[in-house]
CSV table of C-alpha atoms in Angstrom, one decimal:
chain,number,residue,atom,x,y,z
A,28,UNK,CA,18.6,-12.2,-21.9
A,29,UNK,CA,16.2,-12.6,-18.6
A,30,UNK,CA,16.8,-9.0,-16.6
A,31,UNK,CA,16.0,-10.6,-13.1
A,32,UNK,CA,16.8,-8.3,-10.0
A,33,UNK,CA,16.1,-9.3,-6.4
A,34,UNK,CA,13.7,-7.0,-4.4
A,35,UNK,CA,14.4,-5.0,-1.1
A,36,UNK,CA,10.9,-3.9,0.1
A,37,UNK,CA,11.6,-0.4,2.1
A,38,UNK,CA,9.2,0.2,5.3
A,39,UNK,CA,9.4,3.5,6.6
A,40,UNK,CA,12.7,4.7,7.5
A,41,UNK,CA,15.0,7.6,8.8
A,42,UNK,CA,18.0,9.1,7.6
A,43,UNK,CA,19.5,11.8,10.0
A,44,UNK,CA,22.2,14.5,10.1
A,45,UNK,CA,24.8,14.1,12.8
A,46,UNK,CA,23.6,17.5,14.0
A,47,UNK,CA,20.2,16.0,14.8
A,48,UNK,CA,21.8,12.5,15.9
A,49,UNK,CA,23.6,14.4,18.7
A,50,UNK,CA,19.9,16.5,18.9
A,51,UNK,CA,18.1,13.2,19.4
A,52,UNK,CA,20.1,10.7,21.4
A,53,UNK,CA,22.7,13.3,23.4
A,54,UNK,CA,26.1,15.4,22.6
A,55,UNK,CA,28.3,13.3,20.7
A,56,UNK,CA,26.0,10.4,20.5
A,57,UNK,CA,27.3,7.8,17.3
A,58,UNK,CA,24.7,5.5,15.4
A,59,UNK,CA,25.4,1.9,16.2
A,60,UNK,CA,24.7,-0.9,13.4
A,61,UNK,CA,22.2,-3.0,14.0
A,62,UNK,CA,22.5,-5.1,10.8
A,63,UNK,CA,23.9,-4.2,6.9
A,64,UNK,CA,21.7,-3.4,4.2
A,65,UNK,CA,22.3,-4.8,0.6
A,66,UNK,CA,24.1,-1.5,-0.5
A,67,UNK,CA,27.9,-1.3,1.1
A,68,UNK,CA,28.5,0.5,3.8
A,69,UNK,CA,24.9,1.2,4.5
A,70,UNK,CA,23.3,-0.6,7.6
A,71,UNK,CA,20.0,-0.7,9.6
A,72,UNK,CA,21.0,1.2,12.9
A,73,UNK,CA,19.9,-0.1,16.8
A,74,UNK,CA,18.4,3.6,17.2
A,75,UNK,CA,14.9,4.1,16.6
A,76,UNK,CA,12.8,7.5,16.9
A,77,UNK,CA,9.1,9.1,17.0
A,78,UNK,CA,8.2,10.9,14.0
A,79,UNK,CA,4.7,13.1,14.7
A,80,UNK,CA,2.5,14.4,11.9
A,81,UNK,CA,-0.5,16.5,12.2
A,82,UNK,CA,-2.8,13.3,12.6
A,83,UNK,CA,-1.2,10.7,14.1
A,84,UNK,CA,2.0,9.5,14.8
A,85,UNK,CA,4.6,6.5,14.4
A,86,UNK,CA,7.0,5.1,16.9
A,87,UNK,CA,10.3,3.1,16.7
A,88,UNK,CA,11.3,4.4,13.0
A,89,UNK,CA,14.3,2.9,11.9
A,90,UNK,CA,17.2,5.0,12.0
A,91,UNK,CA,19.4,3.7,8.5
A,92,UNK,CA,23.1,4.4,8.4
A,93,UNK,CA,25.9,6.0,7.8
A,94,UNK,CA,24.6,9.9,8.8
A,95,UNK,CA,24.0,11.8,5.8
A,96,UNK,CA,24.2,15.7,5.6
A,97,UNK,CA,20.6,16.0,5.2
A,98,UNK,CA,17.3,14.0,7.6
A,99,UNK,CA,15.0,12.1,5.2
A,100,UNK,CA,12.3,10.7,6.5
A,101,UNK,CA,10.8,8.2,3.6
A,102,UNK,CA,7.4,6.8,4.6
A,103,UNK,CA,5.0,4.9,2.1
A,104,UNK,CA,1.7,6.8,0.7
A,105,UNK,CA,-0.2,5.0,3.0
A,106,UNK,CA,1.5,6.4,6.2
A,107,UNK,CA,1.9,9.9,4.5
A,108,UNK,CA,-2.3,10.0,4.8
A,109,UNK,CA,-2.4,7.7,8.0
A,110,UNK,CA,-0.3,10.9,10.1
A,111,UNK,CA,-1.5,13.9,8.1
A,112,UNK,CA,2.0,14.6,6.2
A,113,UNK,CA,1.6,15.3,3.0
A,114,UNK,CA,4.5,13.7,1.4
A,115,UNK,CA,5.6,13.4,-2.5
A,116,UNK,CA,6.9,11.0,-3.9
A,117,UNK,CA,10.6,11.7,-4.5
A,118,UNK,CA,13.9,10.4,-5.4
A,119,UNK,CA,16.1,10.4,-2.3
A,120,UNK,CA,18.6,13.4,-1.7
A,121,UNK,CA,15.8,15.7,-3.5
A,122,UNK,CA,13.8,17.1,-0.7
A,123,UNK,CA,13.5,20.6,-1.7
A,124,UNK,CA,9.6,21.9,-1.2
A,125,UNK,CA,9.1,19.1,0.6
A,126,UNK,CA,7.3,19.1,4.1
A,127,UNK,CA,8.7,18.8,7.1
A,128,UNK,CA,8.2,17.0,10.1
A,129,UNK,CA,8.9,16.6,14.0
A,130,UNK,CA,11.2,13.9,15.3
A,131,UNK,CA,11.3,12.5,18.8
A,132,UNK,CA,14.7,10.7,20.2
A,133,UNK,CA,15.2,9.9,24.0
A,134,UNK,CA,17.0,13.0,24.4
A,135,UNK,CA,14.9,15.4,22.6
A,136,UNK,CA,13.2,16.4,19.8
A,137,UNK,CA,13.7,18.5,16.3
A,138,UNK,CA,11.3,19.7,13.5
A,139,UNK,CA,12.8,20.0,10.2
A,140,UNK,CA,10.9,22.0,7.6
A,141,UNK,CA,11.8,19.7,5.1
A,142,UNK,CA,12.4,16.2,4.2
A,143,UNK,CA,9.3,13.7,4.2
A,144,UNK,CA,8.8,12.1,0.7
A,145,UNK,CA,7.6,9.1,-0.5
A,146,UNK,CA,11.1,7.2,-2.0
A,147,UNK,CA,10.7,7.1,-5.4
A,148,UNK,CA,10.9,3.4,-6.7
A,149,UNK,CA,14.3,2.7,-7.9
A,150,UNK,CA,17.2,-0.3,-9.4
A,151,UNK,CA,20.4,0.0,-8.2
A,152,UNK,CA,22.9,-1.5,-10.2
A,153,UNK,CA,26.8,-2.2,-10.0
A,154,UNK,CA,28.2,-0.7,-13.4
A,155,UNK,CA,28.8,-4.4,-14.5
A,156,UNK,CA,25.6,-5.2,-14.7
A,157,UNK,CA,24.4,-2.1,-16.0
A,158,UNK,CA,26.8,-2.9,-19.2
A,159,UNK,CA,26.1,-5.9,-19.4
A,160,UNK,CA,22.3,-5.2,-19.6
A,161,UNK,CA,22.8,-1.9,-21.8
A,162,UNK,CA,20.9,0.1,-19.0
A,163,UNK,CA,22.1,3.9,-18.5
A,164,UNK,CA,22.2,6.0,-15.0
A,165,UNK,CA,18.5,7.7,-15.0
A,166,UNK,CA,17.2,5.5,-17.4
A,167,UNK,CA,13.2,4.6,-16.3
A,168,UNK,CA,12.3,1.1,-16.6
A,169,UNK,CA,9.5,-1.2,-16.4
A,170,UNK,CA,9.7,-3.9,-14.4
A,171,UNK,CA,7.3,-6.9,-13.4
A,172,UNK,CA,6.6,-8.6,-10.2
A,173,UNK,CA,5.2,-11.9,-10.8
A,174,UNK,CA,2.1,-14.0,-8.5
A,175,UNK,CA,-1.2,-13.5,-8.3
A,176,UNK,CA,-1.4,-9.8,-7.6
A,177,UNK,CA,1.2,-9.5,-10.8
A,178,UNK,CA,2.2,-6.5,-11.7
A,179,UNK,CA,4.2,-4.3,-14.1
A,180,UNK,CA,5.7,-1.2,-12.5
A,181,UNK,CA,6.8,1.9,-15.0
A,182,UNK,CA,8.8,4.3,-14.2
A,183,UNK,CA,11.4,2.5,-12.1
A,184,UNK,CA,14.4,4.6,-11.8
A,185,UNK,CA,17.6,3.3,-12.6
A,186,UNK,CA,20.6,4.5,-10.6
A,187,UNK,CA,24.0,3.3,-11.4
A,188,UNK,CA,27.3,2.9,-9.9
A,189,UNK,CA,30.5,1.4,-9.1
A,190,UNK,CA,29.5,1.5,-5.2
A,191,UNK,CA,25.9,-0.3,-5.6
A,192,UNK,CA,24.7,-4.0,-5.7
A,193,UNK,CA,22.1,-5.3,-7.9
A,194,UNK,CA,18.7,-4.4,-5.8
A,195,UNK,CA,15.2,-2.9,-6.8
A,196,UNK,CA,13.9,-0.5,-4.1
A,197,UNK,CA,10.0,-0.5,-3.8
A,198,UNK,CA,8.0,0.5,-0.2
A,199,UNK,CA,5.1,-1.3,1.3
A,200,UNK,CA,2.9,-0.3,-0.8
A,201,UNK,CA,4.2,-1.4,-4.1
A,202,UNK,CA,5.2,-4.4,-2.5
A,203,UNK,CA,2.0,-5.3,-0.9
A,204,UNK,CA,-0.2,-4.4,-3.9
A,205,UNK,CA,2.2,-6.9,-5.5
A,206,UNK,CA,1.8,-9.6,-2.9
A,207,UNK,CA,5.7,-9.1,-3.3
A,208,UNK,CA,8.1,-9.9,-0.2
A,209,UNK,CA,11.6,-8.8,0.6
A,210,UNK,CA,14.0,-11.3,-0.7
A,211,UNK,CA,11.3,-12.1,-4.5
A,212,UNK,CA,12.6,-11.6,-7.6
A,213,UNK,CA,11.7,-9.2,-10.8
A,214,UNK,CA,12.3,-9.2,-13.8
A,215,UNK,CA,13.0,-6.5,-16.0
A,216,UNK,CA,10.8,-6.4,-19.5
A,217,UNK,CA,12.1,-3.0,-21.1
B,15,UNK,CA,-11.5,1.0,-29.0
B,16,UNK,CA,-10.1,2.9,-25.9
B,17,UNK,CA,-11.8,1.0,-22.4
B,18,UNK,CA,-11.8,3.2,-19.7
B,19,UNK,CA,-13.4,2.7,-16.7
B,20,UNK,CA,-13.7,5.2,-13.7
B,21,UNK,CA,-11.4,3.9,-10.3
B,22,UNK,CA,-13.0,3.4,-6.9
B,23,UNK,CA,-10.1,2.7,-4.1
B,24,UNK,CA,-12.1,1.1,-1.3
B,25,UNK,CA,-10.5,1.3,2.2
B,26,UNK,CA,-10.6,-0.9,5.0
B,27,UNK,CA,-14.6,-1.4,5.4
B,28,UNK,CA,-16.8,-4.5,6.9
B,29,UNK,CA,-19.6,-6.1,5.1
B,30,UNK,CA,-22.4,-7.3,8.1
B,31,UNK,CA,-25.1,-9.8,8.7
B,32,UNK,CA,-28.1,-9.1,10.3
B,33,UNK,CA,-27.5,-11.2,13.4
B,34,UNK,CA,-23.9,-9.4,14.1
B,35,UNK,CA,-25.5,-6.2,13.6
B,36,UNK,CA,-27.9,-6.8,16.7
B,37,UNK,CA,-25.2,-8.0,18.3
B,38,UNK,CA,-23.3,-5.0,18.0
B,39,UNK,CA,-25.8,-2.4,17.9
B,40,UNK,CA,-28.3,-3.8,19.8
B,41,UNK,CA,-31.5,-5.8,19.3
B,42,UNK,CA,-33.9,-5.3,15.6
B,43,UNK,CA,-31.2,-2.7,15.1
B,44,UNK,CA,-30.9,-1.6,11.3
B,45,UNK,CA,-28.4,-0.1,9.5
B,46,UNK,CA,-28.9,3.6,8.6
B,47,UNK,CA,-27.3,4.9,5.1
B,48,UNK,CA,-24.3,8.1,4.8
B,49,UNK,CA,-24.2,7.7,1.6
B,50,UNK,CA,-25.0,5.8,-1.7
B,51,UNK,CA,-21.5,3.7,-3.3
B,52,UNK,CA,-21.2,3.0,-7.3
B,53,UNK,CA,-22.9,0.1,-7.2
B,54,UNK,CA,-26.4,0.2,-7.2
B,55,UNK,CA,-28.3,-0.3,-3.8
B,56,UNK,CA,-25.2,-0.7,-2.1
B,57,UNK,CA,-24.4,1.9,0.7
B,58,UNK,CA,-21.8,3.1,3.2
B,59,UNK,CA,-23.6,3.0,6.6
B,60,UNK,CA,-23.6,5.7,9.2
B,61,UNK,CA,-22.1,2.9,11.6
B,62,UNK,CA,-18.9,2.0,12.7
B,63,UNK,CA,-17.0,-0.7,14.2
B,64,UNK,CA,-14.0,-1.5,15.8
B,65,UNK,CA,-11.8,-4.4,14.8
B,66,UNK,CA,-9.2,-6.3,16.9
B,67,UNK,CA,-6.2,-8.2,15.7
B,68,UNK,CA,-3.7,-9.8,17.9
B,69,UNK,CA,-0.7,-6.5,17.2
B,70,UNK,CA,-3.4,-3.8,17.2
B,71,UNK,CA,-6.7,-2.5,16.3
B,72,UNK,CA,-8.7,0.1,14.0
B,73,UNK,CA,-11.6,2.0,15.0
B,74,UNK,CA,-14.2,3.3,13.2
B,75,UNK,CA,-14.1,0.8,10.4
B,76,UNK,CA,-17.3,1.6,8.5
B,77,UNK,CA,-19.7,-0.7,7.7
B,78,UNK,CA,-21.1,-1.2,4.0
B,79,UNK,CA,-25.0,-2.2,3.5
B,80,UNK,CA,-27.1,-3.6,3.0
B,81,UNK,CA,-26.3,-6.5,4.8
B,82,UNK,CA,-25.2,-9.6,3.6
B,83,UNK,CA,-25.7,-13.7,4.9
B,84,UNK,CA,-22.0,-13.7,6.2
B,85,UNK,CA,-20.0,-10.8,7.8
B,86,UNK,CA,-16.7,-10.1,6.0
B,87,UNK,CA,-14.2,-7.5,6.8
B,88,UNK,CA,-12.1,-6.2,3.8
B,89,UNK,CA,-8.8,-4.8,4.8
B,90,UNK,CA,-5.4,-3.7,2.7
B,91,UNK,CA,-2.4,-6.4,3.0
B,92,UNK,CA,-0.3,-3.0,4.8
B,93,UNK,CA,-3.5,-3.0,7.2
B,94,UNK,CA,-3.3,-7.0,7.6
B,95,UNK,CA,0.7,-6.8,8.8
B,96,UNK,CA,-0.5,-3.7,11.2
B,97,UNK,CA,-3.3,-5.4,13.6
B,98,UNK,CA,-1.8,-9.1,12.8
B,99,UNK,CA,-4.4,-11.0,10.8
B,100,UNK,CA,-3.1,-13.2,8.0
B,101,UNK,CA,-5.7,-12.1,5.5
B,102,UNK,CA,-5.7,-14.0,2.3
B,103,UNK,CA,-6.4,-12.2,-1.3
B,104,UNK,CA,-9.8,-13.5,-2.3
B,105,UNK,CA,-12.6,-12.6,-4.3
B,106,UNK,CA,-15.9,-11.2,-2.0
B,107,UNK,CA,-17.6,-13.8,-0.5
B,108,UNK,CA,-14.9,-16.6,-0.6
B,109,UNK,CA,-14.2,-16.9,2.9
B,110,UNK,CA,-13.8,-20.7,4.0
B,111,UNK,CA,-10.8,-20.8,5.5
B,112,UNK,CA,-9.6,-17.2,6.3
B,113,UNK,CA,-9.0,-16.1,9.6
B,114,UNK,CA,-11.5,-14.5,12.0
B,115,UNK,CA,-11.3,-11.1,14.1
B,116,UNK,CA,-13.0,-9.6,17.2
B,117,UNK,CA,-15.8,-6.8,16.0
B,118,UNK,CA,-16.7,-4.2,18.8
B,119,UNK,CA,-19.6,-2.2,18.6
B,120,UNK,CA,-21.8,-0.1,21.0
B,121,UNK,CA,-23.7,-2.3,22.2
B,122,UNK,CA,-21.5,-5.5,22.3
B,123,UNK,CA,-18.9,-7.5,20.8
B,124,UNK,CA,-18.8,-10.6,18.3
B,125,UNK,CA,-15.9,-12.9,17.8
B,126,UNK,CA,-16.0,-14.2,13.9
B,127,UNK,CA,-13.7,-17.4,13.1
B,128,UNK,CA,-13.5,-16.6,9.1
B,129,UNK,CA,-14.0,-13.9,7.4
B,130,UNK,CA,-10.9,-10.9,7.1
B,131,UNK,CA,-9.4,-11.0,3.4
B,132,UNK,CA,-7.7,-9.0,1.1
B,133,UNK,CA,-10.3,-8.2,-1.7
B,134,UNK,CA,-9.2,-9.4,-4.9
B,135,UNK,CA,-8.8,-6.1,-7.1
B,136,UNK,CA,-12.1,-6.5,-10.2
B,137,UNK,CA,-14.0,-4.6,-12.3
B,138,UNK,CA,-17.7,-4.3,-12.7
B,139,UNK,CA,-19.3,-4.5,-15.5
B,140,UNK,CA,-23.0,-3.9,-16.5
B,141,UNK,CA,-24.0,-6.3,-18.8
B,142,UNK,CA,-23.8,-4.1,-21.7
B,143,UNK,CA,-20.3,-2.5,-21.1
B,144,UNK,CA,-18.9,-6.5,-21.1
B,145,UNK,CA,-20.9,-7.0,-24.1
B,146,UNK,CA,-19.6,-3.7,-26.1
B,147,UNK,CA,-16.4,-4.5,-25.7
B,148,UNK,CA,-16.3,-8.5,-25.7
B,149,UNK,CA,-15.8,-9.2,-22.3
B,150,UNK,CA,-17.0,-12.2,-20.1
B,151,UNK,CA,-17.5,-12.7,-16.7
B,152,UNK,CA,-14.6,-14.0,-14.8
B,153,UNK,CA,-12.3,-13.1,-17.4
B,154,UNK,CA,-8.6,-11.7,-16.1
B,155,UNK,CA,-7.6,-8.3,-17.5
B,156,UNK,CA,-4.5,-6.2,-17.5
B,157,UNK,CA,-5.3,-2.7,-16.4
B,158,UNK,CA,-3.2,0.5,-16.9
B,159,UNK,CA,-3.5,3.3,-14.4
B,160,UNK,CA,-1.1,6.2,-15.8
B,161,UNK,CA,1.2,9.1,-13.8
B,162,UNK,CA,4.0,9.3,-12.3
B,163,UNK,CA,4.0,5.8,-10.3
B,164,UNK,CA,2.2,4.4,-13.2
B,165,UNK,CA,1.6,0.8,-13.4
B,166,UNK,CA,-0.6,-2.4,-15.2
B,167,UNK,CA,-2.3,-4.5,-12.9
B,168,UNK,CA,-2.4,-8.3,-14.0
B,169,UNK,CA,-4.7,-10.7,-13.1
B,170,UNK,CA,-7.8,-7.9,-12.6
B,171,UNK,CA,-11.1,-10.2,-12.5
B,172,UNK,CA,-14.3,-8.9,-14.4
B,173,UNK,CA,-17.6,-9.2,-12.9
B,174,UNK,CA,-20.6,-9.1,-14.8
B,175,UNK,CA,-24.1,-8.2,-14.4
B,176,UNK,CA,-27.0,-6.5,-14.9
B,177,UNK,CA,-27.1,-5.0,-11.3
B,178,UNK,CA,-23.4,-3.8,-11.8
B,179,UNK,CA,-22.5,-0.1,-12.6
B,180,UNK,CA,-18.5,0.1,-14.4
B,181,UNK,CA,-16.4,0.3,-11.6
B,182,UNK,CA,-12.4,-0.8,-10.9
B,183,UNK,CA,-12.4,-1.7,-7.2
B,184,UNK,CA,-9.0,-1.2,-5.6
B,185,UNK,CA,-7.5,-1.3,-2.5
B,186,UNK,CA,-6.1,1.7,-0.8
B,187,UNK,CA,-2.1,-0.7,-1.2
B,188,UNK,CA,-2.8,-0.6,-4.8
B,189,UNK,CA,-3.9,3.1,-5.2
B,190,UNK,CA,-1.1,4.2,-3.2
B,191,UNK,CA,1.9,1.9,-5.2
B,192,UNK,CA,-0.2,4.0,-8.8
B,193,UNK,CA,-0.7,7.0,-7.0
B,194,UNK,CA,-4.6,7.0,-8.1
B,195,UNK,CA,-7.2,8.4,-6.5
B,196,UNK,CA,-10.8,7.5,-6.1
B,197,UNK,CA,-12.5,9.3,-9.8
B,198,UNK,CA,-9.4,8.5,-11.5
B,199,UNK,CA,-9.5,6.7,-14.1
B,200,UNK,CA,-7.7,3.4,-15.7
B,201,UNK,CA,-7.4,1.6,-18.7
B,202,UNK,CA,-8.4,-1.9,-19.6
B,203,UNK,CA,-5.6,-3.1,-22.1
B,204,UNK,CA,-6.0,-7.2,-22.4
């Protein structure tokens, strides 16, 4: 049975407390969606920030949505060395001993001491397709991107739930060593 | 038998000729060397350059000697979306039909109308690794590089020759998606 997934490619992006929402854009500010992501309930927010590392810095980061209870900030490896943050890669939600960062909105600015990584690559999958492929929560698998720059990626992290829909989660620098584009298709081989 | 081979990740760099290098240094200008690469007599210059997309720029791209009949910048595909250049992947040297760029030096500035690509990843081989371990110029290999983000590259071209020292050249996308480092090394596998 052909394992195909289709493949979300992740630029750098924000998560942010509510806390630091209201920090960032004004006292009882609320994110306003911009457009849904493939996960429910998630969406790509109008609100953008500055996020400043020790060598450089990048403008108009992408807030994503709903608030969560911690700020990630998830760049690619490549940005990590471009602004002098040394980030590791990491799944999300497990930002402990990670570095921190400071974040600019049009109302102010915060520095959290934690919570720059590098998103671990990662499958979400809806339980049904999960059983039907025999494919556990946590599992790692390998999965190939096709095209001239082919490639077979290990380690892909398999997360499963009722609340997810089919999508592999890779950032621009798996996707462009891949010559992969949001929207291609994988397949899993084991 | 286990073929390893030592990993060089080459950033963003820009291959001369002598005419350009006049231009943008200034008349019977020749290049100076920092500092000898892998393969033999090639080396990375003292000299820089800027280069100018149409959505940005980088400075201080450094140029590799010793020169060469046609100029050639070599940039990632993450560097290619940042300064808007739609750089093909192509082997070094096979540049009918890429795009050009604007290269600013000191002493003046030189439009080129082909020339940016992606280098396609390869391996060099001195004549008697290829030979050792039955491999022919041109061929297409699968290469592992291991850890946490590892991952095999398909379609890895092998270059043969005398005047080559074994050496995986890879782009800073690609080193970034393995999480390899320049002295790393990989693992031909096919």
């Amino acid at each position: 049975m052909t394992k195909t997934v289709p493949v979300g490619v992740s630029a750098r992006h924000i998560h942010v407390s509510q806390e630091h929402v209201e920090i960032l854009f004004g006292k009882g500010y609320e994110l306003t969606e911009f457009k849904p992501l493939s996960q429910p309930g998630q969406y790509a927010a109008n609100e953008t920030v500055a996020v400043i590392g020790s060598k450089g810095q990048f403008d108009k980061v992408r807030i994503l949505g709903p608030v969560r209870p911690e700020t990630q900030l998830e760049i690619s490896m490549t940005d990590s060395f471009a602004i002098g943050v040394k980030a590791p890669v990491r799944e999300s939600g497990s930002i402990e001993g990670t570095p921190g960062i400071t974040i600019k909105g049009p109302a102010g600015e915060v520095t959290i001491d934690k919570g720059v990584i590098v998103a671990a690559r990662h499958i979400h999958f809806h339980t049904s397709d999960a059983a039907k492929w025999g494919i556990e929560d946590k599992q790692m698998l390998k999965v190939r991107l096709g095209g001239d720059r082919g490639l077979v990626l290990e380690n892909v992290l398999a997360r499963v739930s009722d609340s997810f829909a089919l999508d592999m989660h890779i950032d621009t620098d798996e996707a462009n060593a891949a010559g992969a584009r949001n929207g291609d298709t994988a397949e899993i081989i084991d």
